[in-house]
Tab-separated table of C-alpha atoms and ligand atoms in Angstrom:
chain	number	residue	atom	x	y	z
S	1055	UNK	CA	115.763	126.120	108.450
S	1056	UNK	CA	118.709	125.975	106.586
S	1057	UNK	CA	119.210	123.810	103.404
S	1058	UNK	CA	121.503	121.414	104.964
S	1059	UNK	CA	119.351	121.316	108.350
S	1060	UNK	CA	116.582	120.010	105.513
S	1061	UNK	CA	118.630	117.779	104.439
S	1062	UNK	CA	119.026	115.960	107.482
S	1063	UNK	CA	115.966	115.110	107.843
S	1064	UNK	CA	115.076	114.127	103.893
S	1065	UNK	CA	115.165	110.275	103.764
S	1066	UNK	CA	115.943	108.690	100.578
S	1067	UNK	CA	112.501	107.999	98.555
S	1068	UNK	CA	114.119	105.371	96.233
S	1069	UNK	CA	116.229	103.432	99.422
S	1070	UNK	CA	114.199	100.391	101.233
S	1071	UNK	CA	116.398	100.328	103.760
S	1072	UNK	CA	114.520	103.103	104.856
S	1073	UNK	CA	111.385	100.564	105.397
S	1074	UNK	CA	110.668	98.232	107.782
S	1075	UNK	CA	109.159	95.855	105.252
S	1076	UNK	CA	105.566	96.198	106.831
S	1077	UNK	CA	103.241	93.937	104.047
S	1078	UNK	CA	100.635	96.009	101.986
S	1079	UNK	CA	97.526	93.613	102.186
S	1080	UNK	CA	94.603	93.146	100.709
S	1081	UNK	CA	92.399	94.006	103.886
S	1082	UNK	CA	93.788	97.313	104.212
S	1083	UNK	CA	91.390	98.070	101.362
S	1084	UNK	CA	88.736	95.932	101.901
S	1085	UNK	CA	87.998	95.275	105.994
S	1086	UNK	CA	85.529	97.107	107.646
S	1087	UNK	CA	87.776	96.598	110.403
S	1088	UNK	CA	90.440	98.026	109.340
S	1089	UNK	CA	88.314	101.491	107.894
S	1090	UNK	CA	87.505	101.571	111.702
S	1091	UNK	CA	90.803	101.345	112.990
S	1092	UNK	CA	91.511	103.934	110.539
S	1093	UNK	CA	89.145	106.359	112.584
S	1094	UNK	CA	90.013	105.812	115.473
S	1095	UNK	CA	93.871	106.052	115.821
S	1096	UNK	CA	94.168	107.948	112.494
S	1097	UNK	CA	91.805	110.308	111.198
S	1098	UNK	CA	91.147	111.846	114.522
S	1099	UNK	CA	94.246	112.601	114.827
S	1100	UNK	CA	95.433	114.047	111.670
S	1101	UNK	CA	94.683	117.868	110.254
S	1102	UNK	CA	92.216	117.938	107.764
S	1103	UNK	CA	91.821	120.407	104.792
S	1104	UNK	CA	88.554	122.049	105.279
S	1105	UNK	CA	88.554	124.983	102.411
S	1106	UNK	CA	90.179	127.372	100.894
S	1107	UNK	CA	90.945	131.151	103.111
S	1108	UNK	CA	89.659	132.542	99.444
S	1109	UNK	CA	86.039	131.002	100.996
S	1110	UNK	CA	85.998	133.500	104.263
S	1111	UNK	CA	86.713	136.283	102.908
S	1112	UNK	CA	84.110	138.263	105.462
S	1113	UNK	CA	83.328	137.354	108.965
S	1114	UNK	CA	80.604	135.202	108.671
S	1115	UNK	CA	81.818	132.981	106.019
S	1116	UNK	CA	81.951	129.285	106.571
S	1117	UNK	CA	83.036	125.832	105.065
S	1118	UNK	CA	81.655	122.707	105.737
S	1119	UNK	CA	83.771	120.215	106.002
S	1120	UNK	CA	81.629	116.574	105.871
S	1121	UNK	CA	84.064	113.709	106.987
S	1122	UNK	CA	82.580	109.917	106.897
S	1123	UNK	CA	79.875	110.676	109.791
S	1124	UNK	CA	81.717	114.022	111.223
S	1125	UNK	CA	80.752	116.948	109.746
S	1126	UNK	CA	82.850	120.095	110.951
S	1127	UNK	CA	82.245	123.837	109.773
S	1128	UNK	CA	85.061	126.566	109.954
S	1129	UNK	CA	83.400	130.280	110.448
S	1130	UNK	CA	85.608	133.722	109.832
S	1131	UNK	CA	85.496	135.476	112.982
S	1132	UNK	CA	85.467	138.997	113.015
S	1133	UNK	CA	88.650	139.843	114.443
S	1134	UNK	CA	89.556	137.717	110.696
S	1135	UNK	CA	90.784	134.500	112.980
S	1136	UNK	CA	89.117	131.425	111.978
S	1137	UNK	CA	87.693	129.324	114.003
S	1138	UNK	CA	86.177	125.543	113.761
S	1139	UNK	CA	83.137	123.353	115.094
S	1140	UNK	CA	81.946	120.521	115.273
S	1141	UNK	CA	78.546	120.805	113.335
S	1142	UNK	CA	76.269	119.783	115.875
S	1143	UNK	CA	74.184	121.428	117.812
S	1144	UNK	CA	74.478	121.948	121.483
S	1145	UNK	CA	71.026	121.313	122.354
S	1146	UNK	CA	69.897	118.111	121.023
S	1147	UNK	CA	72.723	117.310	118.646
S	1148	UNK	CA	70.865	118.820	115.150
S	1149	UNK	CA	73.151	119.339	112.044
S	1150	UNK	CA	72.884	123.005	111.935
S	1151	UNK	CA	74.303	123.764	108.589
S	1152	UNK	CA	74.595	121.624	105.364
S	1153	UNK	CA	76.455	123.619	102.623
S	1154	UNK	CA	79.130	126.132	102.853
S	1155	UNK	CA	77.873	129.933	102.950
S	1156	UNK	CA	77.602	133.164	104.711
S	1157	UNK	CA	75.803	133.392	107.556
S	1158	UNK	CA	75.674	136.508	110.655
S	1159	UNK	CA	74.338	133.996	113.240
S	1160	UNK	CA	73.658	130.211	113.297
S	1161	UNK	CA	70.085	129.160	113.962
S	1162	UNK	CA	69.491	126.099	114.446
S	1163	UNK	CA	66.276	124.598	112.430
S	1164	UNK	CA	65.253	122.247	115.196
S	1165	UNK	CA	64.425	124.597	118.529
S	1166	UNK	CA	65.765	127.360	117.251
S	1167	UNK	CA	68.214	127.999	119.514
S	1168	UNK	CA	70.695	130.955	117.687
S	1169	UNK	CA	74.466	130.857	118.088
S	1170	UNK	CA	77.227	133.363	117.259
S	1171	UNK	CA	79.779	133.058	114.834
S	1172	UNK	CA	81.787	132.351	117.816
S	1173	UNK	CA	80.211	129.474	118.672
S	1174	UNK	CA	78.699	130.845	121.997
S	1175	UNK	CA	74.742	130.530	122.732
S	1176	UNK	CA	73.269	133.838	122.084
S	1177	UNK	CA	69.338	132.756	122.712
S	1178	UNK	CA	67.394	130.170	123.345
S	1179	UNK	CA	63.192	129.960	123.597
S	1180	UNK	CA	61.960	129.601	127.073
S	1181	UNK	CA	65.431	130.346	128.692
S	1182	UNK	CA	64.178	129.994	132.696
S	1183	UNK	CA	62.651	127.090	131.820
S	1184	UNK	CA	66.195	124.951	132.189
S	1185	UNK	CA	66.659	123.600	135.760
S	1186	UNK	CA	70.347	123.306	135.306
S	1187	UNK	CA	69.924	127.530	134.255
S	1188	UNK	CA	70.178	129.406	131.645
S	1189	UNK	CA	72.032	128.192	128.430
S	1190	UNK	CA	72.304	131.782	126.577
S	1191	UNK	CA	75.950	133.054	126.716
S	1192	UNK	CA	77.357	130.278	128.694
S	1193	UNK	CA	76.548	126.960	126.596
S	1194	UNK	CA	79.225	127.060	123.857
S	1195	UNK	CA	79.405	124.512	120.558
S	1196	UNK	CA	82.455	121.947	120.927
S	1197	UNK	CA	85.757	123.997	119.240
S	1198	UNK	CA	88.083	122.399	117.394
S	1199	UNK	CA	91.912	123.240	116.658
S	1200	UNK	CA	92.163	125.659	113.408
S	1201	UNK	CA	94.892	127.039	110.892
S	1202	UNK	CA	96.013	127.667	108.401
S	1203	UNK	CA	98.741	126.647	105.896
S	1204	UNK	CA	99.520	127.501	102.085
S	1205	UNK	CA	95.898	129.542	101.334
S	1206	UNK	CA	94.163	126.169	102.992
S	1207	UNK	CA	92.305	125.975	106.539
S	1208	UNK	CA	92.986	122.701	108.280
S	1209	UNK	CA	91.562	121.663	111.488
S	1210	UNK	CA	92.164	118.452	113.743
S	1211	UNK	CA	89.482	116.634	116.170
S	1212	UNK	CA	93.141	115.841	118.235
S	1213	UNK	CA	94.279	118.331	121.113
S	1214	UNK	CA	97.365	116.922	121.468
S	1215	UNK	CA	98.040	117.089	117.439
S	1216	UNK	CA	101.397	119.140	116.698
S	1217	UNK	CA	100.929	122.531	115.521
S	1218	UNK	CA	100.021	122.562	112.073
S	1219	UNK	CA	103.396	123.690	110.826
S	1220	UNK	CA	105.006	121.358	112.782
S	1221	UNK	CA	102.574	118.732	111.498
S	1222	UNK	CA	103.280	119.090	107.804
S	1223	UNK	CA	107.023	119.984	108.193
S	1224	UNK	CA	109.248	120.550	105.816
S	1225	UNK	CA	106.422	121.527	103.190
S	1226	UNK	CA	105.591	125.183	104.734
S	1227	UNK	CA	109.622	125.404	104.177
S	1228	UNK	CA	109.905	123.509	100.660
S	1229	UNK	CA	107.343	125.469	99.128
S	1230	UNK	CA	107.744	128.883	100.754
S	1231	UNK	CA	108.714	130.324	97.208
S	1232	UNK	CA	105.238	129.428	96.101
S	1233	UNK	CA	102.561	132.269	96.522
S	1234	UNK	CA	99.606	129.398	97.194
S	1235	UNK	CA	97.630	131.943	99.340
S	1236	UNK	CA	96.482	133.939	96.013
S	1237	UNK	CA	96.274	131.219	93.842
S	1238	UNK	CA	92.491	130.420	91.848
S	1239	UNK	CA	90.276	127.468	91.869
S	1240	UNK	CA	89.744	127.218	88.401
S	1241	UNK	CA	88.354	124.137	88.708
S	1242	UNK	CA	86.571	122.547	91.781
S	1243	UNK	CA	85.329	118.491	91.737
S	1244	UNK	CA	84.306	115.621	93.932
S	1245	UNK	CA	83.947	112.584	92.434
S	1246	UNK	CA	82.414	109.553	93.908
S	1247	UNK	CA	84.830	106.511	92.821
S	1248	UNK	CA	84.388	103.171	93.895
S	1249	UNK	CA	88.058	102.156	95.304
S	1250	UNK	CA	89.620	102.747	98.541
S	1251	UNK	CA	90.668	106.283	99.601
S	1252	UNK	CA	94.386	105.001	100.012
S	1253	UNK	CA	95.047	103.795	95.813
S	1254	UNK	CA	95.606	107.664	95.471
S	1255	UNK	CA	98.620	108.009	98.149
S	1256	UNK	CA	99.975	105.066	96.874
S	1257	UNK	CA	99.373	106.012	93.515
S	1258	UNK	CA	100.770	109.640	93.985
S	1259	UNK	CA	103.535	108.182	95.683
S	1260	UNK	CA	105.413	106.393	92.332
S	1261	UNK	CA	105.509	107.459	89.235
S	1262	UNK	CA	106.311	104.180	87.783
S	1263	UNK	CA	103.446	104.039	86.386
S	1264	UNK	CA	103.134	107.095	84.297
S	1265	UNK	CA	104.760	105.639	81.202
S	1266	UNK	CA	101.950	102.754	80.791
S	1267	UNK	CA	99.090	104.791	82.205
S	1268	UNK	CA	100.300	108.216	80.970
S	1269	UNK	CA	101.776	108.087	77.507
S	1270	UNK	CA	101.241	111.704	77.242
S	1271	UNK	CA	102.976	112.856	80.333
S	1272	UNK	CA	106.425	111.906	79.443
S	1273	UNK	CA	107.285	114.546	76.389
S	1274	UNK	CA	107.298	117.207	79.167
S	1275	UNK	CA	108.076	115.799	82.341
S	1276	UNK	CA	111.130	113.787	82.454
S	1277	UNK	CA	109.634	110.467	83.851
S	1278	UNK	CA	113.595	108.713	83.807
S	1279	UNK	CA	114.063	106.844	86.780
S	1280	UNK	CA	117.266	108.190	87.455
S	1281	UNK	CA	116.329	112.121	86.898
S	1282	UNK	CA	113.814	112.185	89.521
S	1283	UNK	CA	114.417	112.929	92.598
S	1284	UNK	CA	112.516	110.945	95.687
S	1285	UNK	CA	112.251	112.587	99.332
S	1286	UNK	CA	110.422	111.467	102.123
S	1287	UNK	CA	110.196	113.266	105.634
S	1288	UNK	CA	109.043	111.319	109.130
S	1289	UNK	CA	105.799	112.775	109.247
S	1290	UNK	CA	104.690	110.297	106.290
S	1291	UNK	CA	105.438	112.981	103.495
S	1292	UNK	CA	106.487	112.538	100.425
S	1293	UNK	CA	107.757	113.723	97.213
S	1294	UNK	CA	109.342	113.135	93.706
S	1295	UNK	CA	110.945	116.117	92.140
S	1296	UNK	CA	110.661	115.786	88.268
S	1297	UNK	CA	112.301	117.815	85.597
S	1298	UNK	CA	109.731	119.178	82.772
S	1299	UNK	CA	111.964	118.761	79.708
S	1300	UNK	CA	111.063	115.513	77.556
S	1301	UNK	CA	111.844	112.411	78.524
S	1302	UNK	CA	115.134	110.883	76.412
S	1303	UNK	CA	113.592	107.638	76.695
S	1304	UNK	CA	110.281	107.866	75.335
S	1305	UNK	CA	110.606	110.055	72.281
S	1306	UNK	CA	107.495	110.696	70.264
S	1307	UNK	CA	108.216	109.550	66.769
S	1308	UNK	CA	110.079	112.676	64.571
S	1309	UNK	CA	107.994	115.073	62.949
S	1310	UNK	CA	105.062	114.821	65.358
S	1311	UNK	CA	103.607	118.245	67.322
S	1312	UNK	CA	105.670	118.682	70.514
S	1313	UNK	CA	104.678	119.981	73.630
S	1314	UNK	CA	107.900	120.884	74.849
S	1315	UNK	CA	108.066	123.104	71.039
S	1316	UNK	CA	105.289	125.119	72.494
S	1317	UNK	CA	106.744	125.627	75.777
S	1318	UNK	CA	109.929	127.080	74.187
S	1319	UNK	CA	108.011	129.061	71.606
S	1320	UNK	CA	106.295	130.459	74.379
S	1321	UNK	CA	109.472	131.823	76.004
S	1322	UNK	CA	110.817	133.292	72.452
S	1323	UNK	CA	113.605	129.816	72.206
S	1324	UNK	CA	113.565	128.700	68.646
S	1325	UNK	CA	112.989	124.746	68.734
S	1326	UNK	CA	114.400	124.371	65.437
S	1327	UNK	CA	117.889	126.178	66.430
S	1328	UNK	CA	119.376	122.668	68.266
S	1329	UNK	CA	120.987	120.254	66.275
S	1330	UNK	CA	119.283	117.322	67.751
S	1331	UNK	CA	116.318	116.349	70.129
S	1332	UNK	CA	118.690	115.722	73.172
S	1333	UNK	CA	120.355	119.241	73.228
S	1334	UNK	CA	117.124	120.950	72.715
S	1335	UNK	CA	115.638	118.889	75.676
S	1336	UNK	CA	118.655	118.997	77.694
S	1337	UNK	CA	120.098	122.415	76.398
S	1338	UNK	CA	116.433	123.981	76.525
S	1339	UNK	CA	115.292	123.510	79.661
S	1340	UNK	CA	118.586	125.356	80.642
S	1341	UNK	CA	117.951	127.793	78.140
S	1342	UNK	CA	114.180	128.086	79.037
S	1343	UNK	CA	115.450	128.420	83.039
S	1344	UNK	CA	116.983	131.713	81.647
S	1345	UNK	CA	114.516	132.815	79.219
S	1346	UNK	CA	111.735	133.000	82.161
S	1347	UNK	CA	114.275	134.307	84.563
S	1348	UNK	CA	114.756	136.897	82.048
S	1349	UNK	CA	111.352	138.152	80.989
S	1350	UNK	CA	109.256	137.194	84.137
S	1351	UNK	CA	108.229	140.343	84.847
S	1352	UNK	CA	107.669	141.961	81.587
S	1353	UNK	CA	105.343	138.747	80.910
S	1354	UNK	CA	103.136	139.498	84.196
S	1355	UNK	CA	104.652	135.764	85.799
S	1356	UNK	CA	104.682	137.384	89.255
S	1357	UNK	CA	104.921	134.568	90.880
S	1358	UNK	CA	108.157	133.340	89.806
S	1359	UNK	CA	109.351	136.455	91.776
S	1360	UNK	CA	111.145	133.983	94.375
S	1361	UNK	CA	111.330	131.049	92.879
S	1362	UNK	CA	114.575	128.804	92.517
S	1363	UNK	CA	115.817	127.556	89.611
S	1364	UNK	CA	114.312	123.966	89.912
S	1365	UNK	CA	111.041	125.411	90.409
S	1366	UNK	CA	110.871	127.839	88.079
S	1367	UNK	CA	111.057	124.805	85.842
S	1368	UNK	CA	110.200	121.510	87.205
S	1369	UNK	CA	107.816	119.514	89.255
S	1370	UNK	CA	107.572	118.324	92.618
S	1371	UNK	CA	105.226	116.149	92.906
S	1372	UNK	CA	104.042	116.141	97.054
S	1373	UNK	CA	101.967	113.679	98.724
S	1374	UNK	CA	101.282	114.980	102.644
S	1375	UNK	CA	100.025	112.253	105.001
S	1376	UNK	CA	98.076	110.740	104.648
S	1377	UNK	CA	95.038	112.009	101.622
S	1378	UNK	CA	96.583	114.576	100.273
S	1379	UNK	CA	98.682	115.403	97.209
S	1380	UNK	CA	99.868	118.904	96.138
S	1381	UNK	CA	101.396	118.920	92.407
S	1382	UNK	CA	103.397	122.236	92.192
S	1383	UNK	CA	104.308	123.151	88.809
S	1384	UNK	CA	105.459	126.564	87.536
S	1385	UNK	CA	102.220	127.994	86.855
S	1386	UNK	CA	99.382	125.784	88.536
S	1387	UNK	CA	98.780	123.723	91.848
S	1388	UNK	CA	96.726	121.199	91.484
S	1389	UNK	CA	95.310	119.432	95.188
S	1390	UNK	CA	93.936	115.494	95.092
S	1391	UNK	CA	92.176	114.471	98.065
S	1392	UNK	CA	90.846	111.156	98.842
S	1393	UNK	CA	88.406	110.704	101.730
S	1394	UNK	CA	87.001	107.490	102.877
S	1395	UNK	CA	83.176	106.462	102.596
S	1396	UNK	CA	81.237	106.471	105.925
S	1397	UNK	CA	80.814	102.608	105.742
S	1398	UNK	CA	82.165	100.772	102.681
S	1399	UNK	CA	85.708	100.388	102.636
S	1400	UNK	CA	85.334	100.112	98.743
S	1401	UNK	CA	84.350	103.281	98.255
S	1402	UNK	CA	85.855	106.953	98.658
S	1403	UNK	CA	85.608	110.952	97.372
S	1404	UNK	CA	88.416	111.995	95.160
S	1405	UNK	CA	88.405	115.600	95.188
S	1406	UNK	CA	90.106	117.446	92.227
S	1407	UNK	CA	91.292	121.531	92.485
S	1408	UNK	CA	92.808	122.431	90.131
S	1409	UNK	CA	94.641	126.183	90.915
S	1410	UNK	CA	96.504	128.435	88.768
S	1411	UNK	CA	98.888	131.265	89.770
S	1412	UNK	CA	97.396	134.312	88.121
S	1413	UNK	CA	98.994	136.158	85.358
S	1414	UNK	CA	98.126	139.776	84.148
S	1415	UNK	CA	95.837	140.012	81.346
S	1416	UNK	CA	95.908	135.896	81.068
S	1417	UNK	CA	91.590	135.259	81.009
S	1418	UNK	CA	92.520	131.557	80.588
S	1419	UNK	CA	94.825	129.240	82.230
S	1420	UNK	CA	95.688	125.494	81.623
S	1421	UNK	CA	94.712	123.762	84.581
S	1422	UNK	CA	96.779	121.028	83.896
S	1423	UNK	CA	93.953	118.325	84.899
S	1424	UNK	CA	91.068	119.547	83.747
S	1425	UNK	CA	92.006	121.721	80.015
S	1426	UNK	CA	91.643	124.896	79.578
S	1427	UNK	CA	89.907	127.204	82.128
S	1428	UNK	CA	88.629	130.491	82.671
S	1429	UNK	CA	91.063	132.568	85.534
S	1430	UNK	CA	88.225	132.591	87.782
S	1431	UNK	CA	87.051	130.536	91.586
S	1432	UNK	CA	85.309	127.815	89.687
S	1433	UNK	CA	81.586	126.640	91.180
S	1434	UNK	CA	81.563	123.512	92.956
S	1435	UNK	CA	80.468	120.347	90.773
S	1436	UNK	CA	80.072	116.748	92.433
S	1437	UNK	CA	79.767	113.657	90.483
S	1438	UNK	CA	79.641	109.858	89.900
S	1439	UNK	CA	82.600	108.438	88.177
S	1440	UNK	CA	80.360	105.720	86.924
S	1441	UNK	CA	83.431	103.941	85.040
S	1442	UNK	CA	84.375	107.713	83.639
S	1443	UNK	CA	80.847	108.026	81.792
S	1444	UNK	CA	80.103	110.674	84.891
S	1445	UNK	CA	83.040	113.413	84.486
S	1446	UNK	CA	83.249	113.914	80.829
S	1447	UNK	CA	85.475	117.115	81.172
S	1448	UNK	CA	88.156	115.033	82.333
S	1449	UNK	CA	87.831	112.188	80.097
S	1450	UNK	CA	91.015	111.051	79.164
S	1451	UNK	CA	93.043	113.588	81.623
S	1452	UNK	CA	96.005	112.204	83.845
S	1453	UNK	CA	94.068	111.966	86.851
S	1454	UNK	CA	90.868	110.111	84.527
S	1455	UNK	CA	93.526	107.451	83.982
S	1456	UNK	CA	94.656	106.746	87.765
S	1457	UNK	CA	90.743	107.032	88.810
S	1458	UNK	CA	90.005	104.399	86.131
S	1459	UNK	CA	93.155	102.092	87.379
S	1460	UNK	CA	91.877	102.708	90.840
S	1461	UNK	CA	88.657	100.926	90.891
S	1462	UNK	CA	91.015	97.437	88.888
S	1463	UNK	CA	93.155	97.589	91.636
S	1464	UNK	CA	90.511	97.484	94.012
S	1465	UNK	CA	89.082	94.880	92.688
S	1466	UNK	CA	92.407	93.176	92.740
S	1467	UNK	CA	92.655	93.546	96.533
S	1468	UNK	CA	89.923	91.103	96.896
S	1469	UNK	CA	91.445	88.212	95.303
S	1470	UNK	CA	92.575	85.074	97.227
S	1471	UNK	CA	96.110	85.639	94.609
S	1472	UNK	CA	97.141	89.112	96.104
S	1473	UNK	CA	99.329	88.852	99.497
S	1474	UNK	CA	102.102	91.806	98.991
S	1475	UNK	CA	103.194	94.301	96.400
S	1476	UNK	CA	106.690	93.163	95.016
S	1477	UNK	CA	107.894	96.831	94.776
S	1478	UNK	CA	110.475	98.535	92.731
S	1479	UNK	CA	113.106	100.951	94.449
S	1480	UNK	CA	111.223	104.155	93.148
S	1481	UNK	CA	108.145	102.824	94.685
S	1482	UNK	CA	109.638	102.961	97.868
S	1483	UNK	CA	107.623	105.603	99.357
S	1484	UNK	CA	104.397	103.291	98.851
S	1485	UNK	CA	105.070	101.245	101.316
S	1486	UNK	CA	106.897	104.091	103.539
S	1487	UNK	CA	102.926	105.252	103.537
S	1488	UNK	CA	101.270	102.338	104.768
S	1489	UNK	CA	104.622	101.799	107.343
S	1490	UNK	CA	103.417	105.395	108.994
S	1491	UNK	CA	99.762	104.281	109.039
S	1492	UNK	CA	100.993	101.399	110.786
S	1493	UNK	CA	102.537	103.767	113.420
S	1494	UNK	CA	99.178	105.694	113.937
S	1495	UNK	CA	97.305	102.617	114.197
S	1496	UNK	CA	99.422	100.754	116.349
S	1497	UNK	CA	99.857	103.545	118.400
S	1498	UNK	CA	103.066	104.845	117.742
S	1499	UNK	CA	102.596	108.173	117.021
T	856	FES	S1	68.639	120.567	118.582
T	856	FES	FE1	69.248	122.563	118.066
T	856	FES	S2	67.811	123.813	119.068
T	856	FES	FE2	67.248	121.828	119.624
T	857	FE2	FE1	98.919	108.588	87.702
């Protein structure tokens, strides 16, 4: 695809006359009806993030993917293709596995019934004894549609689903520069939060709330309303493009430890050699663009091998319809996922992975969410938020904030005084979201 062929197709994420005007409601957080409808015209239809390919490394690996009351597992095969199931088994329906692993064969803790890693029946006890005949090597566990995309394996429960690329167009495009295969899971959580699964796409979708919710965000990424840049695709994807050079309108006060100091420090740029804090923020990101262009490779910063100028430097920040959110910085991706509770509306998983391009002889990284972490595929950890008192390595964090936010707004949704959001411009994309969840759920798509 060529850049102006993407163009074409980018809608303008700051224009409402993009939008129909659809109302966000309170019920769309709150109805058990509604949750329903969501399963039915919209989560079985839509590709799910199951793992990470880092997971199946050897045939024989496998992911579990639980979802509300599906549970799905993905198994490397050992031609290395991947394939997925539906965790259930073919005899009499058991869960046969619970937690992501390595296994040659699946046995099945019921009747014992074995099947291969490719989903086929390999034995059974008592084979004659079946009337309709013998199950082994002809009964086969219900497949589901696999790929991947971006060092993630997605699946979908739809068979008429586009192909996966096709699905999340333009993002295997926009972020082709990125090498997201090899990057590390520093840092791996799922937090139990009591809010609907969709504050995080609308929250992910604006940041016009970082300056009140995220005083430290904007000394290093330029949270202007005019220097971001808002995109939104027909799939439902979104994304705001956001220079990381200070902000000119929220200055710290003078004197006070910069972060943006460090960053230039880091690339051998002498904060103290601009006259004034607007050229070095304005000037220095230029000059920092050419420092890293510069000394990339001698530094071990691989990665930036192919990157462009805006992303050797800046932030997209990517929300993919409809639960997920990719930030891509320089250095780090970091994934959010929210995932609905099997019955209360109220409640949801956020999941938090936070990934970090690898740099030789780095042993630490910043994982940008989480502080400091060792470059190495973090162990899985699964909390309570319990009003933050649960996650205590991510107290205060960006992401600690919105989860804290969330579970206000929520309660906000139940009040008699809420009918609409009254939405700024740069919030546009919020209700673009709930417009394309419309479409599923209405049957448009
Ligand atoms: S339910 Fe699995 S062997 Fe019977
Ligand atoms: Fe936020």
């Amino acid at each position: 695809m060529t850049r102006q062929e993407l163009d074409a197709l980018t809608l303008d994420g700051r224009d409402p006359a993009n939008l129909r005007g659809d109302p966000i409601t309170g019920d769309r957080y709150t109805s058990r009806d509604f949750m329903q409808r969501e399963w039915d015209q919209m989560w079985t239809r839509i590709w799910h993030v199951a793992g990470r390919t880092a997971e199946l490394e050897d045939a024989g690996d496998y992911v579990v993917h639980d979802f509300m009351n599906e549970s799905v597992f993905c198994v490397r095969q050992e031609d290395g293709s991947i394939k997925a199931f539906y965790n259930a088994c073919g005899h009499r329906g058991q869960r046969l596995v619970w937690g992501s692993s390595y296994q040659d064969r699946f046995q099945c803790p019921y009747h014992g019934w074995i099947w291969g890693k490719d989903g086929v029946l390999a034995s059974a006890q008592d084979p004659e004894d079946f009337p309709q005949g013998n199950p082994c090597g002809k009964l086969k566990l219900k497949e589901l549609r696999c790929a991947t995309w971006g060092g993630f394996v997605w699946y979908t429960m739809d068979n008429d689903a586009p192909e996966l690329l096709d699905y999340l167009a333009p993002m295997p495009e926009l972020y082709r520069n990125y090498p997201m295969d090899t990057a590390v899971r520093v840092f791996w959580m799922k937090i139990d939060l009591d809010t609907n699964w969709k504050f995080a796409t609308d929250n992910f979708s604006e940041s016009y709330h970082t300056r009140t919710a995220h005083p430290q965000v904007p000394p290093w990424i330029d949270q202007d309303v005019d220097t971001a840049r808002h995109e939104m695709w027909a799939g439902g994807h979104g994304r705001t493009v956001q220079p990381m050079r200070p902000s000119l309108s929220d200055r710290l006060p003078d004197g006070a430890d910069h972060p943006f100091d460090a960053i230039l420090r880091q690339w051998d740029i002498d904060p103290a050699a601009y006259p004034d804090f607007e050229t070095k923020a304005m000037q220095g990101w230029l000059d920092l663009k050419a420092a890293k262009k510069r000394l990339w490779r001698e530094r071990g910063y691989v990665h930036y091998e192919n990157m462009d100028d805006e992303e050797i430097t800046d932030s997209p920040h990517t929300v993919i319809f409809p639960n997920v959110t990719i930030s891509f910085l320089p250095d780090n991706l970091v994934f959010f996922r929210t995932e609905p509770h099997p019955e209360d509306p109220g409640k949801c998983t956020f999941d938090l992975w936070c990934m970090a391009f690898p740099v030789a002889g780095q042993t630490e990284v910043e994982s940008v969410m989480a502080g400091p972490q060792p470059l190495r595929e973090a162990s899985f950890q699964r909390r309570d938020f319990d009003q933050g008192r649960g996650v205590p390595e991510i107290h205060g964090q960006i992401v600690y904030q919105d989860m804290l936010l969330a579970e206000g707004q929520q309660r906000g949704m139940h009040s008699r005084g809420y009918r609409d959001a009254y939405l700024s411009a740069q919030e546009t994309r919020v209700r673009f979201f709930h417009e394309v969840l419309n479409d599923y759920l209405e049957g448009r798509r």
